[in-house]
XYZ file of C-alpha atoms in Angstrom:
739
model
C 110.834 147.809 113.131
C 109.642 144.262 112.316
C 110.456 142.513 109.074
C 106.824 141.671 108.235
C 103.551 143.441 108.895
C 100.864 140.780 108.487
C 97.517 142.460 107.829
C 94.541 140.163 108.455
C 91.015 141.479 107.730
C 88.333 139.469 109.534
C 84.636 139.069 108.815
C 82.520 136.049 109.843
C 85.512 133.708 110.171
C 85.344 132.642 113.807
C 85.554 128.980 112.818
C 88.867 129.459 111.002
C 90.449 132.452 112.699
C 92.359 130.699 115.478
C 94.022 128.339 113.012
C 95.024 131.299 110.866
C 96.497 133.284 113.764
C 98.287 130.261 115.214
C 99.896 129.525 111.861
C 101.490 132.993 111.954
C 102.362 133.302 115.638
C 103.872 129.810 115.843
C 106.302 130.435 112.983
C 109.967 129.899 113.883
C 110.642 133.392 112.493
C 109.243 135.842 115.056
C 110.204 139.323 113.831
C 106.647 140.193 112.829
C 103.612 142.214 113.761
C 100.001 141.261 113.114
C 97.504 143.998 112.369
C 94.117 142.305 112.641
C 91.161 144.295 111.331
C 87.751 143.374 112.737
C 85.550 144.449 109.821
C 82.512 144.878 112.114
C 82.117 141.102 112.122
C 78.762 139.953 113.566
C 80.211 136.726 115.016
C 82.865 136.137 117.657
C 85.840 137.097 115.470
C 86.440 140.393 117.280
C 86.572 138.705 120.693
C 89.014 136.107 119.389
C 91.288 138.867 118.093
C 91.200 140.669 121.452
C 92.053 137.410 123.214
C 95.158 136.914 121.043
C 96.209 140.557 121.444
C 96.016 140.217 125.223
C 98.489 137.362 125.283
C 100.883 138.287 122.451
C 102.241 141.802 122.102
C 102.857 141.258 118.401
C 99.092 141.379 117.745
C 97.228 144.667 117.373
C 93.499 144.852 116.693
C 91.493 147.475 114.859
C 87.714 147.353 115.342
C 85.936 149.118 112.475
C 82.666 150.834 113.329
C 80.946 149.649 110.156
C 81.563 146.924 107.619
C 83.968 148.216 104.958
C 84.612 145.131 102.854
C 87.806 143.185 102.317
C 89.755 145.763 100.327
C 88.998 148.778 102.518
C 89.645 146.704 105.662
C 93.152 146.085 104.304
C 93.469 149.821 103.650
C 92.521 150.495 107.267
C 95.371 148.302 108.459
C 98.108 149.712 106.215
C 98.702 153.054 108.031
C 99.434 151.108 111.225
C 102.064 148.895 109.580
C 105.703 149.487 110.553
C 107.318 146.419 108.967
C 109.708 146.321 106.038
C 107.221 144.195 104.099
C 103.439 144.047 103.927
C 101.752 140.654 103.832
C 97.974 140.539 103.307
C 96.723 137.241 104.733
C 93.091 136.199 104.429
C 91.682 135.095 107.768
C 90.608 131.627 106.632
C 93.999 130.754 105.102
C 97.094 129.529 106.944
C 100.861 129.764 106.638
C 102.861 126.584 106.281
C 105.534 125.845 108.926
C 108.768 127.706 108.204
C 107.169 129.973 105.588
C 108.271 133.305 107.073
C 111.829 132.082 107.591
C 111.971 130.992 103.951
C 110.590 134.364 102.836
C 113.071 136.414 104.837
C 115.988 134.286 103.628
C 114.883 134.777 100.020
C 114.413 138.530 100.520
C 117.920 138.822 101.889
C 119.298 136.689 99.057
C 117.710 138.930 96.396
C 118.511 142.278 98.027
C 115.043 143.278 99.259
C 113.015 143.353 96.018
C 109.817 145.353 95.605
C 107.721 142.169 95.438
C 108.352 138.542 96.391
C 105.995 135.998 94.796
C 105.705 132.633 96.559
C 103.811 129.407 95.997
C 100.627 128.102 97.583
C 98.498 124.976 97.755
C 94.716 124.722 97.619
C 93.373 122.813 100.609
C 89.844 121.539 100.087
C 87.134 121.172 102.727
C 86.955 117.427 102.002
C 90.665 116.973 102.823
C 92.378 117.132 99.444
C 95.437 119.256 98.695
C 96.587 120.464 95.290
C 99.645 122.532 94.525
C 99.502 125.537 92.228
C 99.607 124.023 88.725
C 101.922 126.797 87.495
C 104.531 126.357 90.232
C 107.161 125.776 87.545
C 106.972 129.514 86.691
C 108.453 130.289 90.107
C 111.267 127.776 89.687
C 112.079 128.950 86.166
C 112.313 132.608 87.201
C 115.908 132.110 88.343
C 117.896 133.297 91.326
C 117.847 137.052 90.764
C 115.231 139.762 90.273
C 113.351 140.867 87.181
C 110.485 143.023 85.931
C 107.151 141.781 84.627
C 108.188 142.952 81.169
C 111.290 140.755 81.335
C 109.308 137.713 82.517
C 105.648 138.238 81.543
C 104.864 134.606 82.398
C 104.834 135.701 86.052
C 101.439 137.262 85.270
C 100.061 133.851 84.319
C 100.000 133.033 88.024
C 96.843 133.618 90.005
C 96.550 137.408 90.224
C 95.719 137.655 93.916
C 97.191 139.740 96.703
C 97.979 136.994 99.219
C 100.676 135.043 97.294
C 103.111 137.943 97.541
C 104.799 140.228 100.049
C 105.407 143.882 99.188
C 108.137 146.263 100.303
C 106.282 148.878 102.326
C 108.182 151.921 101.062
C 107.477 150.791 97.466
C 103.745 150.583 98.216
C 103.734 153.972 99.947
C 105.752 155.657 97.204
C 103.383 154.427 94.499
C 100.277 155.136 96.575
C 98.706 151.698 96.066
C 95.374 151.100 97.824
C 92.491 148.678 97.498
C 89.210 149.793 95.888
C 85.799 148.806 97.267
C 83.794 145.908 95.869
C 84.389 142.348 94.691
C 87.599 141.396 92.853
C 89.541 144.069 94.723
C 92.752 142.085 94.129
C 92.612 142.856 90.384
C 93.227 146.648 90.528
C 95.902 146.108 93.169
C 97.894 143.242 91.695
C 98.206 144.324 88.067
C 99.405 147.880 88.885
C 101.818 146.507 91.492
C 103.322 143.954 89.129
C 103.483 146.407 86.209
C 105.235 149.012 88.401
C 107.686 146.839 90.351
C 111.270 147.325 89.227
C 112.545 144.271 91.089
C 110.450 141.098 91.459
C 111.750 137.877 92.993
C 110.199 134.431 93.385
C 110.244 131.758 96.069
C 109.579 128.228 94.828
C 108.056 127.092 98.115
C 104.508 126.498 99.329
C 104.145 129.181 101.977
C 100.357 129.372 102.213
C 97.428 126.995 102.327
C 94.565 128.553 100.356
C 91.409 127.193 101.959
C 88.677 126.115 99.543
C 85.568 126.407 101.692
C 82.449 124.424 100.933
C 80.323 127.512 101.531
C 80.972 131.096 102.467
C 83.668 131.914 99.916
C 82.773 135.361 98.592
C 83.798 134.708 94.997
C 81.858 131.417 94.916
C 78.633 133.023 96.086
C 75.902 133.366 93.462
C 75.231 137.084 93.181
C 74.988 140.065 90.848
C 78.009 141.444 92.684
C 80.188 139.614 90.169
C 79.315 142.400 87.714
C 81.874 144.353 89.746
C 84.670 142.740 87.719
C 84.086 145.161 84.834
C 84.613 148.235 86.973
C 87.741 146.756 88.533
C 89.336 146.230 85.120
C 88.335 149.767 84.145
C 90.370 150.928 87.157
C 93.376 148.966 85.908
C 93.044 150.490 82.419
C 92.844 153.942 84.006
C 96.080 153.239 85.891
C 97.833 152.127 82.693
C 96.481 155.097 80.696
C 97.845 157.519 83.301
C 101.365 156.156 82.813
C 102.555 156.290 79.198
C 105.466 153.966 79.978
C 102.919 151.187 80.642
C 101.047 151.552 77.340
C 102.608 148.358 76.023
C 100.597 146.359 78.563
C 97.205 147.276 77.061
C 96.930 144.265 74.642
C 97.908 141.874 77.425
C 95.468 143.437 79.869
C 92.676 143.433 77.270
C 93.068 139.670 76.725
C 93.289 138.980 80.469
C 90.069 140.876 81.054
C 88.248 138.838 78.399
C 89.550 135.550 79.816
C 88.625 136.507 83.372
C 85.084 137.620 82.533
C 84.366 134.552 80.398
C 85.655 132.358 83.230
C 83.201 133.982 85.656
C 80.377 133.508 83.155
C 81.233 129.822 82.672
C 81.288 129.032 86.399
C 77.938 127.507 87.460
C 77.978 129.087 90.947
C 78.820 132.723 90.208
C 75.951 134.448 88.387
C 72.180 133.967 88.721
C 71.022 132.274 85.481
C 68.669 135.151 84.741
C 71.620 137.607 84.753
C 74.060 135.716 82.533
C 72.906 137.289 79.267
C 73.285 140.769 80.759
C 76.750 139.901 82.096
C 77.809 138.688 78.634
C 76.562 141.872 76.991
C 78.322 144.063 79.556
C 81.554 142.089 79.085
C 81.316 142.461 75.301
C 80.810 146.218 75.665
C 83.864 146.652 77.881
C 85.889 144.334 75.644
C 85.082 146.490 72.602
C 85.636 149.747 74.459
C 89.139 148.872 75.633
C 90.358 146.959 72.601
C 93.704 148.497 71.555
C 93.803 149.791 68.020
C 95.019 147.090 65.643
C 95.123 144.429 68.373
C 94.514 140.844 67.273
C 91.791 139.030 69.189
C 92.680 135.473 70.148
C 90.348 132.797 68.737
C 88.936 131.805 72.129
C 87.927 135.447 72.803
C 86.237 136.105 69.480
C 82.970 134.875 70.965
C 82.779 138.313 72.627
C 82.419 139.869 69.183
C 79.091 138.061 68.672
C 75.876 137.747 70.627
C 74.885 135.784 73.732
C 72.893 133.250 71.677
C 76.009 132.376 69.659
C 77.996 132.072 72.893
C 75.448 129.645 74.383
C 75.359 127.589 71.193
C 79.137 127.317 71.229
C 79.129 126.256 74.885
C 76.446 123.634 74.266
C 78.218 122.240 71.216
C 81.429 122.084 73.199
C 79.742 120.069 75.940
C 78.149 117.785 73.371
C 81.511 117.253 71.692
C 83.164 116.366 74.983
C 80.403 113.872 75.768
C 80.778 112.260 72.344
C 84.508 112.070 72.955
C 83.976 110.315 76.285
C 81.606 107.832 74.663
C 84.101 107.188 71.882
C 86.836 106.497 74.425
C 84.595 104.017 76.254
C 83.677 102.355 72.962
C 87.315 102.104 71.916
C 88.147 100.637 75.294
C 85.456 97.986 74.950
C 86.627 97.098 71.443
C 90.252 97.032 72.599
C 89.294 94.709 75.425
C 87.602 92.289 73.032
C 90.533 92.459 70.621
C 92.938 91.986 73.527
C 91.151 88.818 74.558
C 91.318 87.572 70.981
C 95.039 88.407 70.735
C 95.694 86.717 74.072
C 93.919 83.600 72.888
C 96.047 83.594 69.711
C 99.360 84.177 71.484
C 98.678 81.713 74.276
C 98.427 79.017 71.629
C 102.060 79.744 70.804
C 104.702 78.113 73.015
C 106.505 80.041 75.728
C 109.954 81.329 74.841
C 112.251 79.520 77.300
C 114.925 82.226 76.971
C 112.699 85.282 77.455
C 112.539 87.141 80.795
C 110.419 90.263 81.281
C 111.248 92.736 84.059
C 109.406 95.632 85.693
C 109.936 97.690 88.840
C 107.960 100.298 90.785
C 105.012 100.357 88.371
C 107.211 100.374 85.262
C 109.398 103.348 86.232
C 112.672 101.885 84.991
C 115.585 99.560 85.739
C 115.413 99.707 89.528
C 115.426 97.715 92.749
C 115.466 93.936 93.038
C 114.416 93.292 89.414
C 117.383 95.366 88.224
C 119.809 93.379 90.394
C 118.413 90.106 89.035
C 118.587 91.422 85.446
C 122.253 92.424 85.784
C 123.197 89.084 87.334
C 121.329 87.194 84.594
C 123.294 89.069 81.913
C 126.482 88.057 83.691
C 125.923 84.352 84.357
C 123.073 83.487 81.961
C 123.857 85.400 78.738
C 121.547 83.113 76.781
C 118.532 84.638 78.512
C 117.030 87.670 76.781
C 115.801 90.332 79.197
C 113.147 92.887 78.220
C 112.084 95.803 80.450
C 108.555 97.213 80.655
C 108.426 101.013 81.067
C 105.510 103.443 81.238
C 106.407 105.709 78.339
C 109.164 106.981 76.070
C 110.308 109.426 78.742
C 111.106 106.562 81.128
C 112.584 104.547 78.252
C 115.086 107.344 77.612
C 116.467 106.835 81.141
C 117.351 103.177 80.528
C 121.009 102.313 79.840
C 121.838 102.501 76.117
C 120.939 99.354 74.223
C 118.430 98.074 76.806
C 115.683 96.038 75.164
C 112.366 97.432 76.333
C 108.662 97.728 75.561
C 106.164 100.481 76.342
C 103.302 99.497 78.641
C 100.177 98.627 76.654
C 101.894 98.483 73.246
C 101.429 95.510 70.879
C 104.983 94.319 71.574
C 104.336 94.582 75.329
C 101.430 92.189 74.930
C 103.520 89.808 72.840
C 106.464 89.617 75.254
C 104.341 89.281 78.406
C 102.250 86.551 76.760
C 105.272 84.495 75.678
C 107.823 85.151 78.455
C 108.845 82.220 80.610
C 110.141 84.443 83.430
C 108.284 87.527 84.736
C 110.092 89.469 87.472
C 108.427 92.363 89.284
C 108.319 94.109 92.667
C 104.751 95.361 92.043
C 101.800 93.306 90.825
C 101.520 92.960 87.061
C 98.420 94.511 85.438
C 95.404 92.236 85.242
C 95.824 91.861 81.466
C 99.061 89.878 81.879
C 98.103 86.178 81.623
C 99.455 83.456 83.891
C 100.332 80.671 81.501
C 101.208 77.133 82.514
C 104.974 76.827 82.597
C 105.641 80.530 83.144
C 107.517 81.543 86.298
C 106.346 84.671 88.121
C 108.982 85.918 90.569
C 107.784 88.560 93.021
C 110.552 90.419 94.820
C 108.490 92.824 97.008
C 109.903 96.244 97.913
C 111.585 95.510 101.212
C 110.917 94.190 104.676
C 107.420 95.103 105.918
C 106.884 97.179 109.035
C 103.454 98.554 108.114
C 100.419 96.465 107.200
C 100.203 95.193 103.643
C 97.830 93.183 101.463
C 94.894 91.498 103.177
C 95.937 92.966 106.532
C 94.750 96.346 105.227
C 91.151 95.127 105.340
C 91.039 96.084 109.005
C 92.448 99.561 108.336
C 89.874 101.479 106.252
C 91.932 104.671 106.179
C 95.084 102.954 104.974
C 93.300 100.972 102.287
C 91.554 104.054 100.875
C 91.678 103.705 97.086
C 93.148 100.186 97.294
C 91.168 97.270 95.859
C 92.452 94.504 98.133
C 90.538 91.620 96.477
C 91.865 92.691 93.074
C 95.365 92.915 94.549
C 95.086 89.339 95.800
C 93.740 88.063 92.481
C 96.833 89.470 90.815
C 99.051 87.966 93.508
C 97.551 84.565 92.687
C 99.930 84.558 89.689
C 103.047 84.567 91.889
C 105.102 81.381 91.836
C 107.885 82.582 94.123
C 108.068 85.237 96.826
C 111.603 86.343 97.730
C 112.332 87.045 101.396
C 115.285 88.514 103.274
C 114.282 87.225 106.718
C 111.823 84.965 108.473
C 109.780 87.957 109.586
C 109.047 88.797 105.946
C 108.284 85.184 105.141
C 105.602 85.003 107.817
C 104.128 88.406 106.961
C 103.875 87.804 103.201
C 102.181 84.447 103.674
C 99.629 86.088 105.952
C 99.164 89.317 103.972
C 98.943 87.529 100.599
C 97.047 84.251 101.168
C 97.912 82.901 97.709
C 99.584 79.786 96.293
C 103.257 80.803 96.068
C 106.490 79.414 97.443
C 108.600 81.547 99.756
C 112.300 81.525 98.871
C 114.917 82.488 101.436
C 117.154 84.206 98.906
C 117.854 87.557 100.528
C 117.082 90.846 98.799
C 118.943 91.090 95.474
C 119.143 94.895 95.595
C 120.998 94.619 98.923
C 123.889 92.626 97.469
C 125.690 95.894 96.777
C 125.198 96.986 100.400
C 126.473 93.739 101.873
C 129.669 94.038 99.857
C 130.083 97.779 100.358
C 133.545 99.330 100.113
C 134.672 102.649 101.653
C 134.783 104.324 98.221
C 131.253 103.316 97.259
C 128.892 106.266 97.114
C 131.624 108.633 95.914
C 129.757 109.200 92.652
C 126.701 110.527 94.485
C 128.865 112.847 96.552
C 130.618 114.227 93.480
C 127.349 114.833 91.601
C 125.976 116.867 94.471
C 129.186 118.689 95.356
C 129.523 117.133 98.808
C 133.070 117.585 100.167
C 134.997 114.384 100.804
C 135.495 115.221 104.476
C 131.790 115.835 105.189
C 129.678 113.442 107.147
C 126.475 112.738 105.250
C 123.259 112.449 107.247
C 120.412 110.832 105.311
C 116.880 111.746 106.407
C 114.228 109.450 104.894
C 110.664 110.115 106.102
C 107.771 107.903 105.018
C 104.141 108.768 104.203
C 101.327 108.942 106.766
C 97.968 107.290 106.268
C 96.268 109.543 108.780
C 96.720 112.548 106.469
C 95.222 112.780 102.980
C 98.103 113.058 100.549
C 100.416 111.303 102.998
C 102.748 114.178 103.842
C 103.257 115.450 107.373
C 106.253 117.689 108.053
C 107.770 116.203 111.206
C 111.144 117.989 111.148
C 112.153 121.541 110.215
C 114.828 120.670 107.656
C 116.537 124.055 107.793
C 116.814 123.770 111.576
C 118.185 120.234 111.402
C 120.783 121.256 108.812
C 121.818 124.190 111.005
C 122.018 122.014 114.125
C 124.263 119.535 112.329
C 126.701 122.367 111.767
C 129.757 122.783 109.586
C 131.349 119.722 108.079
C 128.050 117.911 107.592
C 125.615 117.555 104.707
C 121.946 116.748 105.190
C 120.502 114.598 102.392
C 116.710 114.197 102.217
C 114.894 111.432 100.372
C 111.110 111.483 100.475
C 108.977 108.377 100.089
C 108.333 107.776 96.335
C 104.594 108.341 96.803
C 105.337 111.900 97.974
C 107.709 112.804 95.145
C 105.105 114.351 92.841
C 102.816 115.884 95.470
C 103.138 119.155 97.384
C 105.720 117.796 99.851
C 108.778 119.113 98.016
C 107.133 122.483 97.564
C 106.843 122.860 101.331
C 110.482 123.950 101.456
C 112.616 121.039 100.283
C 113.066 122.322 96.720
C 113.997 125.794 97.925
C 116.466 124.485 100.527
C 118.053 122.290 97.848
C 118.398 125.275 95.504
C 120.113 127.283 98.237
C 122.478 124.444 99.114
C 121.113 124.019 102.640
C 120.196 120.374 101.992
C 120.535 117.885 99.136
C 117.204 116.623 97.754
C 117.831 113.019 96.703
C 114.179 112.145 96.096
C 114.695 111.805 92.355
C 117.870 109.737 92.599
C 116.932 106.544 90.721
C 119.158 104.226 92.735
C 118.530 104.553 96.448
C 121.349 102.095 97.123
C 123.841 104.725 95.964
C 122.313 107.295 98.316
C 122.647 104.882 101.236
C 126.242 104.045 100.334
C 127.117 107.748 100.370
C 125.695 108.359 103.856
C 127.161 107.878 107.319
C 123.991 108.041 109.403
C 120.323 107.347 108.661
C 117.572 109.286 110.423
C 114.141 107.922 109.613
C 110.743 107.505 111.141
C 109.140 104.291 109.894
C 110.574 103.888 106.392
C 111.374 100.342 105.262
C 114.683 101.800 104.091
C 116.012 101.098 107.588
C 115.965 97.340 106.954
C 118.159 97.710 103.870
C 120.423 100.303 105.482
C 121.112 97.960 108.384
C 123.213 95.851 106.005
C 125.785 98.666 105.999
C 126.137 98.386 109.784
C 126.100 102.166 110.072
C 124.196 104.089 112.765
C 120.428 104.550 112.521
C 118.277 106.893 114.614
C 114.490 106.540 114.701
C 112.461 109.743 115.010
C 109.133 108.457 116.342
C 107.266 111.516 117.551
C 103.930 110.273 116.114
C 104.319 106.518 116.428
C 100.950 106.065 118.140
C 99.036 107.836 115.358
C 101.024 106.070 112.644
C 100.537 102.582 114.084
C 96.839 103.164 114.751
C 96.102 104.437 111.251
C 98.272 102.105 109.169
C 98.905 99.141 111.397
C 102.353 97.753 112.199
C 103.704 94.222 112.516
C 105.834 95.125 115.524
C 106.669 98.130 117.678
C 109.691 99.766 116.073
C 110.224 101.934 119.158
C 110.917 98.866 121.316
C 112.806 96.846 118.679
C 114.671 99.671 116.997
C 117.953 99.521 115.035
C 119.326 102.347 117.168
C 118.274 105.048 119.587
C 114.707 106.382 119.407
C 113.852 110.088 119.637
C 110.257 110.957 120.511
C 110.672 114.690 119.905
C 112.958 116.966 117.955
C 114.570 117.998 121.237
C 115.537 114.382 121.922
C 116.821 113.989 118.365
C 119.007 117.083 118.686
C 120.395 115.764 121.976
C 121.240 112.384 120.454
C 123.160 114.083 117.662
C 124.905 116.677 119.814
C 125.907 114.276 122.585
C 127.324 111.593 120.308
C 124.907 109.015 121.738
C 123.792 108.163 118.198
C 126.936 106.038 117.843
C 127.542 104.785 121.379
C 127.773 101.171 122.564
C 124.031 100.909 123.134
C 123.390 102.058 119.554
C 125.771 99.364 118.307
C 124.060 96.703 120.438
C 120.617 97.666 119.156
C 121.858 97.656 115.576
C 123.454 94.247 115.955
C 120.241 92.702 117.294
C 118.264 94.328 114.485
C 120.662 92.968 111.854
C 120.506 89.499 113.324
C 116.755 89.499 112.833
C 116.153 91.423 109.636
C 119.319 90.936 107.545
C 119.187 87.200 108.141
C 119.410 86.000 104.516
C 121.266 88.948 102.978
C 124.677 87.465 102.230
C 125.538 89.366 99.062
C 124.545 86.527 96.697
C 120.766 86.970 96.515
C 120.594 87.895 92.813
C 122.877 85.016 91.870
C 120.741 82.654 93.940
C 117.588 83.712 92.063
C 119.164 83.359 88.610
C 120.851 80.013 89.265
C 117.993 78.293 91.053
C 114.925 79.700 89.274
C 116.209 80.467 85.775
C 119.072 78.017 85.214
C 117.738 75.168 87.349
C 121.031 74.782 89.233
C 121.502 73.951 92.881
C 123.015 76.569 95.156
C 123.546 76.686 98.906
C 121.121 78.728 100.941
C 122.272 81.978 102.546
C 124.793 81.806 105.332
C 124.420 83.554 108.671
C 124.315 87.328 108.942
C 127.652 88.826 107.776
C 129.956 89.835 110.573
C 129.537 93.400 111.713
C 131.757 95.904 109.928
C 133.059 99.057 111.501
C 131.484 102.375 110.583
C 133.576 104.251 107.951
C 136.289 106.247 109.628
C 135.666 109.914 110.282
C 135.216 112.481 113.013
C 132.181 112.649 115.269
C 129.031 113.914 113.616
C 128.766 116.707 116.159
C 131.094 117.746 118.893
C 129.856 116.837 122.338
C 128.080 119.690 124.056
């Protein structure tokens, strides 16, 4: 008996069906059966299903003699299901890699609940991806099981059938089936969730919900949307037949009103000539099922009036929003004029010779090179006053106690940036920051460049999508000094940013702590994350891809890598900062972190501490490798898509031929490198040494001091010495025993 019975009804989906089936059959978890229901589809869907059934015994096909509709096609598949759990997958949607493995692990962890609710992402026909906006509900549900009454917020999620799996004996015992018509998910999902005694959640994106440009049933303009009223009547009938569910009537009444008004408000659902009738029918049902004494929420009271009042309210709401937008534009124009006046006033005041303003990573806090310079200035130039620019009060709260700071855009922000003598940043300052004669703009960059930057992006239209390169260069015109860690960076920055700045061979200030690393450094990170002292820490740091909208491409199955590393090892994952707030972590990383399979270090503010705590770096094309090389610890490059990456983004050299260690071009090669011990052999050491000679050239551990003394105090200081002598890798056993 398989673990999952995946029931896939098919009707006019031949363009999407193969992708759907492949996403299920290519899962690493294989204990499944697919019951594909050809709902008398007039296209080639039935033939595609037969083709898949002929080559994979896990696929069974039912050909219906007449079109039954989505709900009844699912019903037709259920009697043939033999799995522990039923999963109803729409034939134009797809599973994400590793989804079924994550589901079965969570089911086992929670003792086979009646229902498991998982996360999804909307994938749009134009290439965009957006995670479920209520994903937090899944994370906040906790580790165990619950009922809907105990956590009613679970019903705030999209009430559809396909973001859940259902224990088959629970479904059979309760006799759940799908009704005919549109909105068939409604009279299935509410009864299921009301009845389930044990519900569990999985905070992982397991399904891509395709948003088709055309052909989506619920986005088709039709009178069939009137069906929603009958579907809710079915739900009320279910509740009325079970006295123990009577307490749900007020909730269900409000949900029905919200749902119907949402359909009415959508421009593509109802023919304009039918909207008044739909409103009247909704109002009738709303009155008929209103629980005695129930309070109607303000936004639903419109259903107690007529259609004319509803339209007037909608029109006034649109007019109010338009007036609001105009007011915002007007305020912006006035603020711009006032800002120019204030700038003119403040620029008549002299610069403050002891004021330095710092910002890092678009004002996210005390981080990176600017932070290293700030700390060194406090140590050797206490007369200088340092002020940090942060985005908001939330970021300000993360600064060390007593740190002088300003909020971006505030009056004090304008005053300090207009009068500061020293402005230190690793990202361009906003255009409103003036470049005054006598001020010193120090640009630190964010590391050694492998991928194209600045003006070089002009030849890469995909990579520069959303980037205003001319504006970027106008802002770079304010730089006085560009800090470099090697001659490669010096040449690249002068080409990528054709502006009037001076390159300074200072080294990277943030790398000072790496150059002077001690064996005990990084212990704090290990303690915070419960990593045993005797574990080897493997850091995996993937970067973003410019050939995929959103930037995230899952190149490695993290659960598999963690398992292949074996006992005595901890896998730490740090995503590129641009991926931290997108769907990438929902694709499994958050769930694996919760279960202790991996450590998610994406939110760690100080990446230097993460590097210090690790014994091996596995990366693809992240600039982190250039910093990590200062530790003289092994690096493995996983370059299975180097051709696509280099073609889409552009690269200044071929990292696969000038790598800091061995290169794996597939996961199989990566696993061999780890298992065989080749990751730390003599050839790996030779490659790393050559890489350090080239890219750690000016990192001598005194970069921050060099910046402060030469640029802020006007003192002379020797340039950086040669690359520090290679240090041995921290003592410890082999990462994996030889196979």
